[in-house]
Amino acid sequence: MKKLLLGFLLSLAVSGASYAAQAHTNTGCGLGTLLFQNKADNSIVLQVLQSTTNGSFGSQTFGISSGTSECQQPSKIAQNEKLNEFVRANMDNLAKEIAMGKGETLDTFVEMLGVTPGQGDAYKATLQANFNKIFTSDKIVLAEVIDNSVAVTR
């Protein structure tokens, strides 16, 4: 009888943990997840409340971009912000150095794009060869420079 009771308690503990994990998996992160945390286990009504709260307050979007509300911030967001700042501050030098195929600004730009050091020279040569496809006009904006740089190297 003790073995049967122990088996029942063990299966109850395992299934409870799996329901808790399932509730978090179903609704993701956000305000609703925080409010109804550990209450929505195996309850469709509470999981729906979690989900609608997350959607109604836009807390998942905020949580993903800020890394709060039990959301994990994607690492590329921070990198993109730094890259945007770098290109904005160094647009003229970057254009000159891409045209020349060398320079500290170009080295930093290539590094920030995540190019491995072994492929850096080939990457810079490709950027140089496609300068006109990257800087398409005098009024180009930073996002276009980044997008065009990535596009010509794919």
Coordinates of C-alpha atoms in Angstrom, one line a residue:
M1 CA 0.0 0.0 0.0
K2 CA 2.9 2.4 0.8
K3 CA 4.4 1.7 -2.6
L4 CA 1.1 2.5 -4.3
L5 CA 0.7 5.7 -2.3
L6 CA 4.3 6.7 -3.1
G7 CA 3.8 6.0 -6.8
F8 CA 0.6 8.1 -6.8
L9 CA 2.3 11.0 -5.1
L10 CA 5.3 10.8 -7.4
S11 CA 3.1 10.8 -10.5
L12 CA 1.1 13.7 -9.1
A13 CA 4.2 15.7 -8.5
V14 CA 5.6 15.0 -12.0
S15 CA 2.3 15.8 -13.7
G16 CA 1.8 19.0 -11.7
A17 CA 5.3 20.2 -12.8
S18 CA 4.5 19.4 -16.4
Y19 CA 1.2 21.3 -16.2
A20 CA 3.0 24.3 -14.7
A21 CA 5.5 24.1 -17.5
Q22 CA 2.7 23.7 -20.1
A23 CA 0.9 26.8 -18.8
H24 CA 4.0 28.9 -19.2
T25 CA 4.6 27.3 -22.6
N26 CA 1.1 28.0 -23.8
T27 CA 1.0 31.7 -22.7
G28 CA 4.7 32.7 -22.9
C29 CA 5.9 35.6 -20.9
G30 CA 4.3 38.9 -20.0
L31 CA 2.1 40.6 -17.4
G32 CA -0.6 37.9 -17.5
T33 CA 2.0 35.3 -16.9
L34 CA 3.3 37.1 -13.9
L35 CA -0.2 37.8 -12.5
F36 CA -1.5 34.3 -12.8
Q37 CA 1.8 32.5 -12.3
N38 CA 1.4 29.2 -10.5
K39 CA -2.4 29.6 -10.6
A40 CA -3.1 28.7 -14.2
D41 CA -1.9 25.1 -13.9
N42 CA -4.2 22.9 -15.9
S43 CA -6.9 25.5 -16.0
I44 CA -8.0 26.6 -19.4
V45 CA -9.9 29.7 -18.0
L46 CA -6.8 31.0 -16.2
Q47 CA -4.5 30.2 -19.1
V48 CA -6.9 32.2 -21.4
L49 CA -6.8 35.1 -18.8
Q50 CA -3.0 34.9 -18.9
S51 CA -3.0 35.1 -22.6
T52 CA -5.6 37.8 -23.0
T53 CA -3.9 39.9 -20.3
N54 CA -0.5 39.5 -22.1
G55 CA -2.2 40.5 -25.4
S56 CA -4.3 43.3 -24.0
F57 CA -1.5 45.2 -22.4
G58 CA 1.1 44.5 -25.0
S59 CA 3.3 43.3 -22.2
Q60 CA 4.9 40.5 -24.2
T61 CA 6.2 42.9 -26.8
F62 CA 7.5 45.2 -24.1
G63 CA 8.9 42.3 -22.1
I64 CA 10.7 40.8 -25.1
S65 CA 12.3 44.1 -26.1
S66 CA 13.2 45.0 -22.5
G67 CA 13.9 41.6 -21.1
T68 CA 11.3 41.9 -18.3
S69 CA 8.1 40.1 -17.3
E70 CA 10.0 36.7 -17.5
C71 CA 10.8 37.4 -21.1
Q72 CA 14.3 37.0 -22.5
Q73 CA 15.6 39.9 -24.5
P74 CA 17.1 38.7 -27.8
S75 CA 20.8 39.5 -27.9
K76 CA 20.5 40.9 -31.4
I77 CA 18.4 43.9 -30.2
A78 CA 21.2 45.3 -28.2
Q79 CA 23.7 44.7 -31.0
N80 CA 21.4 46.4 -33.5
E81 CA 21.1 49.5 -31.3
K82 CA 24.9 49.7 -31.0
L83 CA 25.3 49.1 -34.7
N84 CA 22.7 51.8 -35.5
E85 CA 24.4 54.3 -33.2
F86 CA 27.8 53.4 -34.7
V87 CA 26.7 53.9 -38.3
R88 CA 24.8 57.1 -37.5
A89 CA 27.9 58.6 -35.8
N90 CA 30.4 57.3 -38.5
M91 CA 28.4 57.4 -41.7
D92 CA 30.9 59.6 -43.6
N93 CA 34.0 57.8 -42.5
L94 CA 32.3 54.4 -43.1
A95 CA 31.5 55.4 -46.7
K96 CA 35.1 56.5 -47.3
E97 CA 36.5 53.4 -45.8
I98 CA 34.2 51.0 -47.6
A99 CA 35.2 52.8 -50.8
M100 CA 38.9 52.2 -49.9
G101 CA 38.3 48.7 -48.5
K102 CA 40.1 49.4 -45.3
G103 CA 40.2 51.5 -42.1
E104 CA 39.4 51.3 -38.4
T105 CA 35.7 52.4 -38.9
L106 CA 35.2 49.6 -41.5
D107 CA 37.0 47.1 -39.2
T108 CA 34.6 48.0 -36.4
F109 CA 31.6 47.9 -38.6
V110 CA 32.5 44.5 -39.9
E111 CA 33.1 43.2 -36.4
M112 CA 29.7 44.6 -35.2
L113 CA 28.0 42.8 -38.1
G114 CA 29.3 39.6 -36.5
V115 CA 31.8 38.6 -39.3
T116 CA 34.4 36.3 -38.0
P117 CA 38.0 37.6 -38.1
G118 CA 39.1 35.0 -40.7
Q119 CA 36.4 36.2 -43.1
G120 CA 36.9 40.0 -42.4
D121 CA 39.1 40.8 -45.4
A122 CA 36.9 39.0 -47.9
Y123 CA 33.9 40.7 -46.4
K124 CA 35.5 44.1 -46.7
A125 CA 36.5 43.4 -50.3
T126 CA 32.9 42.5 -51.1
L127 CA 31.6 45.7 -49.5
Q128 CA 34.2 47.7 -51.5
A129 CA 33.2 46.0 -54.8
N130 CA 29.6 46.8 -54.1
F131 CA 30.0 50.3 -52.8
N132 CA 27.4 51.7 -55.2
K133 CA 24.8 49.1 -54.1
I134 CA 25.4 50.1 -50.5
F135 CA 25.4 53.8 -50.8
T136 CA 22.7 54.2 -53.4
S137 CA 22.3 58.0 -53.0
D138 CA 23.6 61.0 -51.1
K139 CA 20.5 61.0 -48.9
I140 CA 20.8 57.4 -47.8
V141 CA 19.7 56.6 -44.2
L142 CA 21.6 54.4 -41.8
A143 CA 19.1 51.5 -41.9
E144 CA 19.6 51.3 -45.7
V145 CA 23.4 51.2 -45.3
I146 CA 23.2 48.3 -42.9
D147 CA 20.5 46.5 -44.9
N148 CA 22.4 47.0 -48.2
S149 CA 25.7 45.9 -46.6
V150 CA 24.2 42.7 -45.4
A151 CA 22.4 42.1 -48.7
V152 CA 25.5 42.4 -50.9
T153 CA 27.4 40.0 -48.7
R154 CA 24.8 37.2 -48.8

